[in-house]
Tab-separated table of C-alpha atoms in Angstrom:
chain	number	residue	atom	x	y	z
Y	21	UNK	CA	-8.449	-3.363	8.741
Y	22	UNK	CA	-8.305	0.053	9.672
Y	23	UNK	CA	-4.609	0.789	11.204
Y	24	UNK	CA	-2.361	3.457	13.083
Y	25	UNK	CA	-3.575	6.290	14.432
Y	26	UNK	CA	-0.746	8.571	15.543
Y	27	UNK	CA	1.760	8.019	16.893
Y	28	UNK	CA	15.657	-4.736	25.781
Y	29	UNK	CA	15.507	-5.372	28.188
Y	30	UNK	CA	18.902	-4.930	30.528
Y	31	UNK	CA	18.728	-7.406	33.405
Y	32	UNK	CA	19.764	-5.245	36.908
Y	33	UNK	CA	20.800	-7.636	39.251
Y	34	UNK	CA	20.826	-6.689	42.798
Y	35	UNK	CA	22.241	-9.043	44.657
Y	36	UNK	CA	22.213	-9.152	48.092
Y	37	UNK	CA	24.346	-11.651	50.484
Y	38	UNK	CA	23.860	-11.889	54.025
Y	39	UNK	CA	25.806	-13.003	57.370
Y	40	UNK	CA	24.471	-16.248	58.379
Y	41	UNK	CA	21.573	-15.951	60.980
Y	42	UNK	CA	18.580	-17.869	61.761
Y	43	UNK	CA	15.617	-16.245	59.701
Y	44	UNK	CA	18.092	-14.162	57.369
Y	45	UNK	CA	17.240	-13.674	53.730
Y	46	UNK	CA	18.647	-12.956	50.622
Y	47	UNK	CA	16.774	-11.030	47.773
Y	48	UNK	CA	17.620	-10.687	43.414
Y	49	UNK	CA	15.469	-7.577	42.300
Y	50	UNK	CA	15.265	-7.968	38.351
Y	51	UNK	CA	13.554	-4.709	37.585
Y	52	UNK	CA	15.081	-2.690	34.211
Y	53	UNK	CA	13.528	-1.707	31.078
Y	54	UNK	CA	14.506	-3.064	27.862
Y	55	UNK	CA	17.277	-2.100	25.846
Y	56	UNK	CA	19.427	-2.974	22.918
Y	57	UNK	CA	21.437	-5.439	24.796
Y	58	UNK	CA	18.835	-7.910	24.396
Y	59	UNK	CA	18.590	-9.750	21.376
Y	60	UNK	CA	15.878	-7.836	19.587
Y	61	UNK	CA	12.832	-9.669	18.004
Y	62	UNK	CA	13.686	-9.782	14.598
Y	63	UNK	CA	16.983	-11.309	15.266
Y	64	UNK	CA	15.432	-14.116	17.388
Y	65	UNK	CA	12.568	-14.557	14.331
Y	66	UNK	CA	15.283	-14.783	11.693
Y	67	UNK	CA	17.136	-17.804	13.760
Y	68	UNK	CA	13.309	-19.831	13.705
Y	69	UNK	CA	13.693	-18.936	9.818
Y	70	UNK	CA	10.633	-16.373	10.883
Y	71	UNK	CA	8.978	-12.696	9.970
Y	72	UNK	CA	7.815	-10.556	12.717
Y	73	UNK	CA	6.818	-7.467	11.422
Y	74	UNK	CA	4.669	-4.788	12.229
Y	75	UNK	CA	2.346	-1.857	10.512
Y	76	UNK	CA	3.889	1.639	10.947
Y	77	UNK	CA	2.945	5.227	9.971
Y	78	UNK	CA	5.442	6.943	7.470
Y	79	UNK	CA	5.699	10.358	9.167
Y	80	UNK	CA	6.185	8.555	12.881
Y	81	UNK	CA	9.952	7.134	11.467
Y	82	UNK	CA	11.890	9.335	13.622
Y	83	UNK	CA	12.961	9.360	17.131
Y	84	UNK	CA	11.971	6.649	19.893
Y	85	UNK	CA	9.225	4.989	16.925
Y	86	UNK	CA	11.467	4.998	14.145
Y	87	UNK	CA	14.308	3.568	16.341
Y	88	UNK	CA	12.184	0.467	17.846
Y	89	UNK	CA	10.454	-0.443	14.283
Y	90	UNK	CA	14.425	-0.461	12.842
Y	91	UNK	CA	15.655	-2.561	15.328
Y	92	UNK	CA	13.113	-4.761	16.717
Y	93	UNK	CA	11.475	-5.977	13.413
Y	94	UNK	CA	12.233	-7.529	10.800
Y	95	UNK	CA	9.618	-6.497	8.672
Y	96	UNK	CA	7.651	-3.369	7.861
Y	97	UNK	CA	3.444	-2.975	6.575
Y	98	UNK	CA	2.300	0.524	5.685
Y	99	UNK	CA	-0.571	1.117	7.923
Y	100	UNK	CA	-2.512	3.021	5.344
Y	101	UNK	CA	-0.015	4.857	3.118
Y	102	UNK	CA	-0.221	2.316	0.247
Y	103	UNK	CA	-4.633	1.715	0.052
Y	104	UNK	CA	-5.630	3.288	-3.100
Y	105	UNK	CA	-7.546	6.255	-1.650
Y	106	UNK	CA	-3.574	7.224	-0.149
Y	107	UNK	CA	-2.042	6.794	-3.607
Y	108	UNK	CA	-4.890	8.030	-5.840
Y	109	UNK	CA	-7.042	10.351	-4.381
Y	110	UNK	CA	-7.826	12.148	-7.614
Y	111	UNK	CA	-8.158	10.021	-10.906
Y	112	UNK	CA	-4.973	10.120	-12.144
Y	113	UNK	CA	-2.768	12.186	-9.434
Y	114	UNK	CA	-0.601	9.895	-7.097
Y	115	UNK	CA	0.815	10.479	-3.868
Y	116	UNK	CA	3.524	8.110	-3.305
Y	117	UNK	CA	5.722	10.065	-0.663
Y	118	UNK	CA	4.395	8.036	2.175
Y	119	UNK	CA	4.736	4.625	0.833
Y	120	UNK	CA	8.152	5.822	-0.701
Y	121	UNK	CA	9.362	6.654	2.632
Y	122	UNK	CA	8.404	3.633	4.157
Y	123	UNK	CA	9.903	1.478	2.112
Y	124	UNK	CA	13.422	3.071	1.723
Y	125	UNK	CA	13.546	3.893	5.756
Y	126	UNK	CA	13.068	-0.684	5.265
Y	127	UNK	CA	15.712	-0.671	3.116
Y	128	UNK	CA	18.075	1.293	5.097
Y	129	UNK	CA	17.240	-1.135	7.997
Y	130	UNK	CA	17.279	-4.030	5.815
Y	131	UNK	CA	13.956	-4.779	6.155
Y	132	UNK	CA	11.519	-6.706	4.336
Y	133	UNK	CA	7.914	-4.484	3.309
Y	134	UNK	CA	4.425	-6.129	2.921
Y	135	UNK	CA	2.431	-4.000	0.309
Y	136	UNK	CA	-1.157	-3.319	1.877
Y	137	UNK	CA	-3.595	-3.870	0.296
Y	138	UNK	CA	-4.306	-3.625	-3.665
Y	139	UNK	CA	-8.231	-4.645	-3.772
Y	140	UNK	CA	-10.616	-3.577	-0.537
Y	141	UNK	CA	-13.504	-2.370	-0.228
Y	142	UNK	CA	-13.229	0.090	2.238
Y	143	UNK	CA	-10.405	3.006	1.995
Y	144	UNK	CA	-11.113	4.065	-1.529
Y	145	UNK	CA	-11.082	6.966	-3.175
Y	146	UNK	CA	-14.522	9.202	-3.610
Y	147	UNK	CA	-14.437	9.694	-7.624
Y	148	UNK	CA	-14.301	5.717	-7.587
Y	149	UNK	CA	-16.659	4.884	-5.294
Y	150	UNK	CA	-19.168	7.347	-6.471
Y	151	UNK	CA	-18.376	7.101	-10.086
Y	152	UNK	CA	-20.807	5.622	-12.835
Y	153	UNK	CA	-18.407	2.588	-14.315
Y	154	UNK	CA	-19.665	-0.245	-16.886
Y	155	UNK	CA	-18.212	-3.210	-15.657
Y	156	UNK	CA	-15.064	-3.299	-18.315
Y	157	UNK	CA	-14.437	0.433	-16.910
Y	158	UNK	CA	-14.288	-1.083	-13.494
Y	159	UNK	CA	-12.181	-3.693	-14.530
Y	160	UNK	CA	-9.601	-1.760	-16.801
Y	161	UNK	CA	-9.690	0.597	-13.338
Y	162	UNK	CA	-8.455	-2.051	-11.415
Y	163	UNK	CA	-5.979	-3.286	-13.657
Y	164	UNK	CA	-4.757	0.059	-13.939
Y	165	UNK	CA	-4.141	0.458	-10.644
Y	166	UNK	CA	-2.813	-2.736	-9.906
Y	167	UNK	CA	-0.209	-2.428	-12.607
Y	168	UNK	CA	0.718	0.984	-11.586
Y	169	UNK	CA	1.297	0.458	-7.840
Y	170	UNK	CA	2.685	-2.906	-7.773
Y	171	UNK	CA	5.156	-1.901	-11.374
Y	172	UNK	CA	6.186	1.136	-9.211
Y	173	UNK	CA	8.016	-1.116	-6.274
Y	174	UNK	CA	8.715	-4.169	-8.540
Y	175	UNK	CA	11.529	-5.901	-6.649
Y	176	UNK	CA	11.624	-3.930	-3.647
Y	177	UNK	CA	8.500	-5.842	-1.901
Y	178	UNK	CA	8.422	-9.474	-0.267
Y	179	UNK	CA	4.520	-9.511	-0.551
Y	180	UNK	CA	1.748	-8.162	-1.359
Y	181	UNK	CA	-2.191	-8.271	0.367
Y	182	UNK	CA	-3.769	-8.778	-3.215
Y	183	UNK	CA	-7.016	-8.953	-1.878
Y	184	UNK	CA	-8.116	-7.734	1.190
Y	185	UNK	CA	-11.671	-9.516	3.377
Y	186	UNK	CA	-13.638	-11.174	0.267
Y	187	UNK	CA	-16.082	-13.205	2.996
Y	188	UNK	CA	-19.003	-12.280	4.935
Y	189	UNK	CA	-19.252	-14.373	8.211
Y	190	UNK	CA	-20.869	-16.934	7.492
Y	191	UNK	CA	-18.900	-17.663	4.041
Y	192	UNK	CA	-20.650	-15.862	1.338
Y	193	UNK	CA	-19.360	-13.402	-0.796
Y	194	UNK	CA	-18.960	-10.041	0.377
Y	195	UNK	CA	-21.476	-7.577	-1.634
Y	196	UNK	CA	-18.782	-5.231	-2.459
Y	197	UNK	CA	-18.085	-2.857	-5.604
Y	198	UNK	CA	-15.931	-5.368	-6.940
Y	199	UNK	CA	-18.003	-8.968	-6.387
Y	200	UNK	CA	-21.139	-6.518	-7.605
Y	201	UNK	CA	-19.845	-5.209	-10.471
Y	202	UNK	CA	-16.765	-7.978	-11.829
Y	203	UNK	CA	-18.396	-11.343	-9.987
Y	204	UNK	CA	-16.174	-13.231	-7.600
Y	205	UNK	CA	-13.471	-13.915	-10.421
Y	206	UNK	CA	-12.407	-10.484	-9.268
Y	207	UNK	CA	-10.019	-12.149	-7.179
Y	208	UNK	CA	-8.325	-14.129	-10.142
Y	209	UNK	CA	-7.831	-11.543	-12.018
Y	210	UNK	CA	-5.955	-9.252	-9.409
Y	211	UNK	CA	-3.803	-11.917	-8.755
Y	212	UNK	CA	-2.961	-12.292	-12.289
Y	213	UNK	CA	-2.615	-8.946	-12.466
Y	214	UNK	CA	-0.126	-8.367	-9.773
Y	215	UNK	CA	1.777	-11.483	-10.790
Y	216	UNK	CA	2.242	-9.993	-14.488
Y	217	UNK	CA	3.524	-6.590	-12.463
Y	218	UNK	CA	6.078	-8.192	-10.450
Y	219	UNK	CA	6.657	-11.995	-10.645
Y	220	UNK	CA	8.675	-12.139	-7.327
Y	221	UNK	CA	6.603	-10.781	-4.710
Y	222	UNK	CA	4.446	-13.107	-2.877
Y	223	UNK	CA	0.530	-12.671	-3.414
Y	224	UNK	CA	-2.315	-13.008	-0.682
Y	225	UNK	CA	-5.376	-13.193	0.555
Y	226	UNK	CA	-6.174	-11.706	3.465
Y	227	UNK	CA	-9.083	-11.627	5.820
Y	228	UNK	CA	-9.949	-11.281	9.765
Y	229	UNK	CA	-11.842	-14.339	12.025
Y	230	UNK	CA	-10.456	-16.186	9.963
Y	231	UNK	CA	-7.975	-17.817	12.525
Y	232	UNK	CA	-9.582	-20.424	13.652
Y	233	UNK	CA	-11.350	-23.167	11.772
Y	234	UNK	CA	-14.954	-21.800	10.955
Y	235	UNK	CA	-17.110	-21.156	8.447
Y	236	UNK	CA	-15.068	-18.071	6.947
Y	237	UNK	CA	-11.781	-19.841	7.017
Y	238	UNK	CA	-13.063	-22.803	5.247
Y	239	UNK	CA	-14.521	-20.451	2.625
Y	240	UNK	CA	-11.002	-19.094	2.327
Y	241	UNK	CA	-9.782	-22.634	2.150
Y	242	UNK	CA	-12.179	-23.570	-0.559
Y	243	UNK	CA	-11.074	-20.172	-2.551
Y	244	UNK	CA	-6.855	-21.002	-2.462
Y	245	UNK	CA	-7.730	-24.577	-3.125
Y	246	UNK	CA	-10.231	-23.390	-6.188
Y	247	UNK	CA	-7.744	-20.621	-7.336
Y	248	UNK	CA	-4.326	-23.542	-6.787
Y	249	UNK	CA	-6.402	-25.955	-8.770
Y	250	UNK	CA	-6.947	-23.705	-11.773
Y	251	UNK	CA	-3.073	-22.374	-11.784
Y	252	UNK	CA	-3.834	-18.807	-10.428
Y	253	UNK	CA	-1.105	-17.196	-8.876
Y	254	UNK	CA	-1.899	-17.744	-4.717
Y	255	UNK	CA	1.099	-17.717	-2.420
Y	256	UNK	CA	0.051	-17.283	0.569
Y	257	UNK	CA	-3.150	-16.232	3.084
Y	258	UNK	CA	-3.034	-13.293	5.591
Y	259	UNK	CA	-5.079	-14.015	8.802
Y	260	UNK	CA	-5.013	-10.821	9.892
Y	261	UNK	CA	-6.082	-11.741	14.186
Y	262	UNK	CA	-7.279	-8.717	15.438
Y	263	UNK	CA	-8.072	-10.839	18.530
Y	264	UNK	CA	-10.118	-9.846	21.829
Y	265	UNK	CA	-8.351	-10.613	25.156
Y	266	UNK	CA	-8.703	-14.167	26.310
Y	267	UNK	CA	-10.736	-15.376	22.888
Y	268	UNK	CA	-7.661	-17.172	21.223
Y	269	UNK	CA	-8.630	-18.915	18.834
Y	270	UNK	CA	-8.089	-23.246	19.808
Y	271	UNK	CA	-7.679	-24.079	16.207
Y	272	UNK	CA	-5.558	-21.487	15.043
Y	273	UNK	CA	-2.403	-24.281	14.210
Y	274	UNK	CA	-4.527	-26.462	12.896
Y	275	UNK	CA	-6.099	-23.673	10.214
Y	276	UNK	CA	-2.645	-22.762	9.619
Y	277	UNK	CA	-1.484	-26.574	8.956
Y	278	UNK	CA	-4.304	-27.193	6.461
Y	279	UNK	CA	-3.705	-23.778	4.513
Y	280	UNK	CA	-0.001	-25.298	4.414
Y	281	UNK	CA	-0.909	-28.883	2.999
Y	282	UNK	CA	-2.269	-26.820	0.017
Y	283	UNK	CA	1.040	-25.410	-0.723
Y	284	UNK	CA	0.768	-21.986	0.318
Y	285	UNK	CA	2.028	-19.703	3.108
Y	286	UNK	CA	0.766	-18.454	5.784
Y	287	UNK	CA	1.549	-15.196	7.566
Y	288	UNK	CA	-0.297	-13.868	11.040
Y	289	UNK	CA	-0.448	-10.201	9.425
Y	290	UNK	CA	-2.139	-7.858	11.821
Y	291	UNK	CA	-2.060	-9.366	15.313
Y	292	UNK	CA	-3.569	-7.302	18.150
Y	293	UNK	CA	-5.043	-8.085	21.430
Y	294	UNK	CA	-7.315	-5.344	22.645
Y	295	UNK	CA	-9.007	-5.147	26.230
Y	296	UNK	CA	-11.614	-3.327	27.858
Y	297	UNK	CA	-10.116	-0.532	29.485
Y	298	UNK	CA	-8.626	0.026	32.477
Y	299	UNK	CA	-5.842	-2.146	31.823
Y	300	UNK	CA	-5.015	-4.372	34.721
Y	301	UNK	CA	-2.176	-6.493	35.673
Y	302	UNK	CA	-4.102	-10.090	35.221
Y	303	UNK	CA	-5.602	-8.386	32.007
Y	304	UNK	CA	-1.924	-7.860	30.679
Y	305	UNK	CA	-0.659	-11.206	31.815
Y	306	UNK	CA	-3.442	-12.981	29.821
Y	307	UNK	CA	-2.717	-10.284	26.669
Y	308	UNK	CA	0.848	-12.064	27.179
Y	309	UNK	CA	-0.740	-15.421	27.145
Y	310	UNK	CA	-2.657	-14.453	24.136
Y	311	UNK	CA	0.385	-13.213	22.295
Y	312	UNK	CA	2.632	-16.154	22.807
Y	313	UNK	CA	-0.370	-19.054	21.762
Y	314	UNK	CA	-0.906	-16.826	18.318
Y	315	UNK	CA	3.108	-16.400	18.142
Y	316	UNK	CA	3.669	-20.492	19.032
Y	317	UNK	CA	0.921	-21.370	16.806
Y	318	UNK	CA	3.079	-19.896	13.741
Y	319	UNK	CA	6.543	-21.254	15.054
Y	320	UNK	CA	5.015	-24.676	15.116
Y	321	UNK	CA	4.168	-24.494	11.195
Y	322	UNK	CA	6.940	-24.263	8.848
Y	323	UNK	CA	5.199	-22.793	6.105
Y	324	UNK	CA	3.832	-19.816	8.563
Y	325	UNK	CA	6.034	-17.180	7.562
Y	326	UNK	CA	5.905	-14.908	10.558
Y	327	UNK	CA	3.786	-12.662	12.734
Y	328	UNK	CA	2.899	-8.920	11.979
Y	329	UNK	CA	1.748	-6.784	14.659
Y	330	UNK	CA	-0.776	-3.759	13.961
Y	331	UNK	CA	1.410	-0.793	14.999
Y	332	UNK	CA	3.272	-2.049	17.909
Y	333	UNK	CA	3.104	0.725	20.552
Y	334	UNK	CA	-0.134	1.850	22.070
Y	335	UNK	CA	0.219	5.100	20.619
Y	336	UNK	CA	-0.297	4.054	17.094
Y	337	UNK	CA	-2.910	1.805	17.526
Y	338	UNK	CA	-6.469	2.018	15.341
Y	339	UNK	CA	-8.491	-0.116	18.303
Y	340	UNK	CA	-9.403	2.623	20.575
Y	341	UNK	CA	-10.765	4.779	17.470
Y	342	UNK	CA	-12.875	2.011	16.401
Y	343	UNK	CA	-13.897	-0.168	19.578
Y	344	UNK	CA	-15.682	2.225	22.267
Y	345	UNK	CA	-13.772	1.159	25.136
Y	346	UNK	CA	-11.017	-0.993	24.138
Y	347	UNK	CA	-7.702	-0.515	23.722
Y	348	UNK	CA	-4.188	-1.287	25.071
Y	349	UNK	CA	-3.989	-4.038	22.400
Y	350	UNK	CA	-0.071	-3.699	21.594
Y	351	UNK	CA	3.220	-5.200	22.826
Y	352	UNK	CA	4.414	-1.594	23.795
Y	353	UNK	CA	2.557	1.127	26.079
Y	354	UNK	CA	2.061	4.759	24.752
Y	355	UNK	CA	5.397	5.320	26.532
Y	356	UNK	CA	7.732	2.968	24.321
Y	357	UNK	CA	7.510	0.552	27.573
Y	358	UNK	CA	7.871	-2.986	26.493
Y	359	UNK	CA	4.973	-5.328	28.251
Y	360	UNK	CA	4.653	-8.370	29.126
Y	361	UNK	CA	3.267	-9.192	25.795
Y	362	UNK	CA	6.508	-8.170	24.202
Y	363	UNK	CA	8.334	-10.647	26.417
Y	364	UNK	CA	6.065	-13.791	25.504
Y	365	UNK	CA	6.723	-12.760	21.749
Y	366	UNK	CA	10.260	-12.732	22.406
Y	367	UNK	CA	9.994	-16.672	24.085
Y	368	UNK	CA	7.855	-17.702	21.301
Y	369	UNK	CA	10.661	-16.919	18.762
Y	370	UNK	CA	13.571	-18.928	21.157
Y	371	UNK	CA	14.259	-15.949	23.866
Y	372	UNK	CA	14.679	-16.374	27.725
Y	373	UNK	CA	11.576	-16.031	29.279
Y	374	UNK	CA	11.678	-12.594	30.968
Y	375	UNK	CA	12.364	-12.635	34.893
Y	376	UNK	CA	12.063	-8.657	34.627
Y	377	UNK	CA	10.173	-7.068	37.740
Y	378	UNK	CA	10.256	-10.680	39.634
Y	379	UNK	CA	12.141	-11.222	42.534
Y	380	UNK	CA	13.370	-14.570	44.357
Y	381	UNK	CA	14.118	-14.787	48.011
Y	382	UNK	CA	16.267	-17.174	49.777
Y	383	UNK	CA	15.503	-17.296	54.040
Y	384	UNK	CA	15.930	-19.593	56.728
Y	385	UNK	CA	13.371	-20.328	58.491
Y	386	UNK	CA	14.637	-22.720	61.455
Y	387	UNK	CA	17.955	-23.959	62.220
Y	388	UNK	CA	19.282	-26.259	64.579
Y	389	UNK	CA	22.429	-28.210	65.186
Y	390	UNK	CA	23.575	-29.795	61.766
Y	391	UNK	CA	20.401	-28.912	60.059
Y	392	UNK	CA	18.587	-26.414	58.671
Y	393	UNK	CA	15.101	-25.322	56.850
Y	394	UNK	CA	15.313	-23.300	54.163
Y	395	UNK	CA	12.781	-21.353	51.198
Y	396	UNK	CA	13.247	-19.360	48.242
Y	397	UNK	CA	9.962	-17.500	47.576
Y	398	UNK	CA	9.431	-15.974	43.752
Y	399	UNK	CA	7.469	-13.077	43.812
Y	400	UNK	CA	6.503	-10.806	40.734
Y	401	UNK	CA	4.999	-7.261	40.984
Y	402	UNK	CA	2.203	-6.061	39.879
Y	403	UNK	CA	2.418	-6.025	35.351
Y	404	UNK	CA	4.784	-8.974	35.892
Y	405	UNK	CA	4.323	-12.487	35.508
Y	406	UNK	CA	5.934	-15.973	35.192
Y	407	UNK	CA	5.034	-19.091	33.109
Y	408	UNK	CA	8.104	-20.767	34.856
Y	409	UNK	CA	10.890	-20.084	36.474
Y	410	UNK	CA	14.408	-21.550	37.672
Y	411	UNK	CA	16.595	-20.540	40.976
Y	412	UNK	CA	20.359	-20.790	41.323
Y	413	UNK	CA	22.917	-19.728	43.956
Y	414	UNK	CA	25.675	-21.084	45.775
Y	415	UNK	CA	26.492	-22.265	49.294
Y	416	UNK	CA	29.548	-20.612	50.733
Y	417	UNK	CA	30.274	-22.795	53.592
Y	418	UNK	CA	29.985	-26.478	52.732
Y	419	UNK	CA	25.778	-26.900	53.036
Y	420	UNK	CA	24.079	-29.644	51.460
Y	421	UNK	CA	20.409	-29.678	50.469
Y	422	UNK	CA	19.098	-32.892	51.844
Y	423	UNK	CA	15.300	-32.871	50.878
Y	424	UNK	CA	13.198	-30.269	48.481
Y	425	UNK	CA	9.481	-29.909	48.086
Y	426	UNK	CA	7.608	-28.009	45.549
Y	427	UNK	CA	10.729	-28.093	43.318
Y	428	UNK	CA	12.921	-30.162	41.722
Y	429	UNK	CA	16.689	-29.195	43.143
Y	430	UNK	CA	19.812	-30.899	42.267
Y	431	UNK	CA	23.180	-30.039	43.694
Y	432	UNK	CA	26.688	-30.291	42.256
Y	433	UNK	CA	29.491	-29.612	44.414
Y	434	UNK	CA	28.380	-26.030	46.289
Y	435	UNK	CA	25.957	-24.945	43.337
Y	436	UNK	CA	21.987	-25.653	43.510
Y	437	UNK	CA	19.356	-25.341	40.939
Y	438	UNK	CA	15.636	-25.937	41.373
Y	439	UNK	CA	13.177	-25.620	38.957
Y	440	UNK	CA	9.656	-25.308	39.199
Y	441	UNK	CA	7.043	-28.332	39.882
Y	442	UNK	CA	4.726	-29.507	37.408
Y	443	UNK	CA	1.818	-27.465	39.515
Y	444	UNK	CA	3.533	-24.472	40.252
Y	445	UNK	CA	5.191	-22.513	37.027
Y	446	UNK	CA	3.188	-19.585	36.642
Y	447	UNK	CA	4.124	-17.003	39.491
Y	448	UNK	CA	0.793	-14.670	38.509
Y	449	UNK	CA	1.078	-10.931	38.224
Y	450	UNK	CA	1.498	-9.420	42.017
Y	451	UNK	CA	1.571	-13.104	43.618
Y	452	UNK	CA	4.453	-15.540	44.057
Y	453	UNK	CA	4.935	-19.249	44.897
Y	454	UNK	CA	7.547	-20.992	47.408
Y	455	UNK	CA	9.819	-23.816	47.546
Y	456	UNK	CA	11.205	-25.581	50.527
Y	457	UNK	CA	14.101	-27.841	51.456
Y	458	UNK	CA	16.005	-29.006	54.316
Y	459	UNK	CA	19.754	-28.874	54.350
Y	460	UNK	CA	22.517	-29.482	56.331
Y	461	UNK	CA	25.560	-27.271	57.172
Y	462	UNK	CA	28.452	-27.089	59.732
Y	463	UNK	CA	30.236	-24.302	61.880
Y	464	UNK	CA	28.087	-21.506	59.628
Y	465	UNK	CA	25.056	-21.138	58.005
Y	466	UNK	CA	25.845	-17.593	55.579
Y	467	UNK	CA	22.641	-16.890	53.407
Y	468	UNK	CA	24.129	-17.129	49.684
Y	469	UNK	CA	23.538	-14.671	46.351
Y	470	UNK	CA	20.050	-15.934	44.436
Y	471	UNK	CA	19.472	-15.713	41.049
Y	472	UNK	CA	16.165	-16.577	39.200
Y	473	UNK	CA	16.636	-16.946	35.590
């Protein structure tokens, strides 16, 4: 698809403790932005054995861009610097200073690249698309090119999209210079081709709604399974999942899983999530949602090799460009501002679920002789959300919690933990949920430090 356009979170705890009182309350404020002192994303993908990547612009490598696509991924795609009509705009002249940089700003940041893409039918240059070509001319063309680009970063690429969007909707063959002009064997050949140019990079197919299990996918299937059966070089399919807020696709681990029991990989290789604009706080907390099924989807299946994002801050996203009222389909605002997205990628791979901008209060309610009623309320503003959540503090003077409701609570010695009910995880964006418990206590009651982790 069309890509970029132009262009961690440190936990700050207040903690508040209180004289005991009837009706006093205690409040943690977790409210910072991300920084480096969070494990970034690509170090929690490596420990799942997993890619996340994302597409970047050459040029944008500096500053606040360069420094999140170094650090939080693990993986690099050139948005548009390696498509032929980049490389070749005039028969015979190439441009490789933006591909060039990309890949040695990877290798600096030990980074793996994904070459994009070698056969398309879109982003090529005018003198081939408007040329007069026999179909061996066409064919030595493509060769040509193929063996020039791919020969030129031999060894220096993990992958390659061979071929890029092959099927129509509803299966068929896409009607494109290539199919037209070559036949559908097109595809064989490229791979072949790019196999004989570099022998270790893995080769794909790539190709959008094709997540979930449809007619396109299965046409996909049917093409790897066709290509496997004949010994064609086929490592892996791209499904590219440039998805639309709150249309995840159901079957997207089971398509994976089946591509898998062929014997290939399968890499999520240009994952956005745009919305119709404004963005709102519910619409981000269901972009998170969104993320983290596409993200779990992949963990689940060992032969899914990772996740690529396409361009990873607002800024440098193609959807606004392209979809008349969309946008804000990236884990990162215009700003560099991790969302809630970028948190729910983060738990996919093995982080802690983010607690950032929540808040959990601890009050007393009634009191009385040797008792007492207590709640802890977990509130999250506005942009922030929870898909469960955990309380902790400790008593002070000798209280014991007798009873809970709404949690689960255990106590050992003077600490307490309670965790969420079955019902009651998800603290939504701007809302919160309660928990309640009696307790006992003697001579004092002091409210003691919360913290929700």
């Amino acid at each position: 698809m069309t890509p970029s356009r132009t262009p961690l979170r440190t936990r700050l705890r207040t903690l508040l403790t209180g004289a005991a009182a009837t009706a006093t309350t205690a409040t943690l404020l977790l409210a910072a932005p991300a920084t480096a002192a969070d494990p970034p994303l690509r170090d929690l993908a490596t420990a799942k054995a997993k890619v996340i990547g994302t597409a970047v612009t050459g040029s944008k490598l500096t500053a606040t861009y360069g420094d999140l696509a170094g650090a939080q991924f693990n993986s690099l795609t050139p948005g548009n610097a390696m498509k032929w009509e980049s490389v070749e705009p005039t028969r015979g002249t190439y441009n490789w200073t933006e591909a060039d940089q990309i890949v040695a700003f990877a290798q600096a940041h030990n980074q793996q690249v994904r070459g994009h893409t070698l056969v398309w039918h879109n982003q090529n240059p005018a003198w081939l698309t408007n040329g007069t070509w026999t179909p061996a001319q066409l064919g030595t063309l493509l060769q040509d090119h193929i063996t020039t680009e791919v020969t030129r970063y031999k060894g220096k690429l993990a992958a390659w999209d061979v071929v890029n969007e092959p099927f129509n909707e509803d299966g068929t063959y896409r009607p494109t210079i290539w199919s037209q002009n070559l036949g559908t064997d097109y595809i064989a050949k490229a791979l072949t081709w790019a196999r004989a140019a570099d022998p270790t990079a893995k080769l794909y197919v790539n190709d959008y709604n094709v997540e979930g299990v449809n007619a396109k996918s299965t046409a996909l299937y049917n093409l790897v399974k066709s290509l496997k059966e004949r010994g064609i070089p086929i490592d892996g399919v791209g499904l590219q999942a440039h998805l639309i807020l709150g249309q995840y696709p159901s079957s997207l681990q089971q398509n994976i899983q089946r591509f898998a029991d062929l014997g290939v990989d399968v890499a999520i290789t240009e994952l956005d999530i745009r919305m119709q604009l404004p963005s709102t706080d519910a619409k981000l907390t269901q972009q998170a949602a969104d993320y983290k099924a596409v993200t779990d989807a992949c963990v689940a299946v060992t032969r899914c090799v990772g996740v690529t994002v396409w361009g990873f801050t607002d800024s440098d996203s193609w959807v606004p460009d392209v979809f008349d009222g969309y946008g804000a389909a990236t884990p990162y605002t215009e700003n560099f501002t991790p969302k809630p997205a970028y948190y729910a990628i983060a738990q996919s791979f093995g982080g802690t679920p983010s607690t950032e901008g929540c808040a959990a209060t601890y009050s007393v309610p009634s009191q009385w002789n040797t008792g007492f009623t207590g709640q802890v309320t977990i509130t999250c503003s506005p942009g922030r959300s929870l898909s469960s959540w955990k309380v902790n503090w400790t008593y002070g003077a000798g209280q014991r919690v007798t009873q809970a409701w709404n949690a689960t609570c255990t106590q050992t010695g003077a600490s307490v933990t309670c965790v969420n009910a079955s019902y009651n995880g998800t603290v939504p964006s701007g809302g919160s949920v309660s928990l309640g418990f009696n307790g006992t206590w003697s001579g004092n009651n002091p409210v003691p430090t919360v913290t929700l982790g």
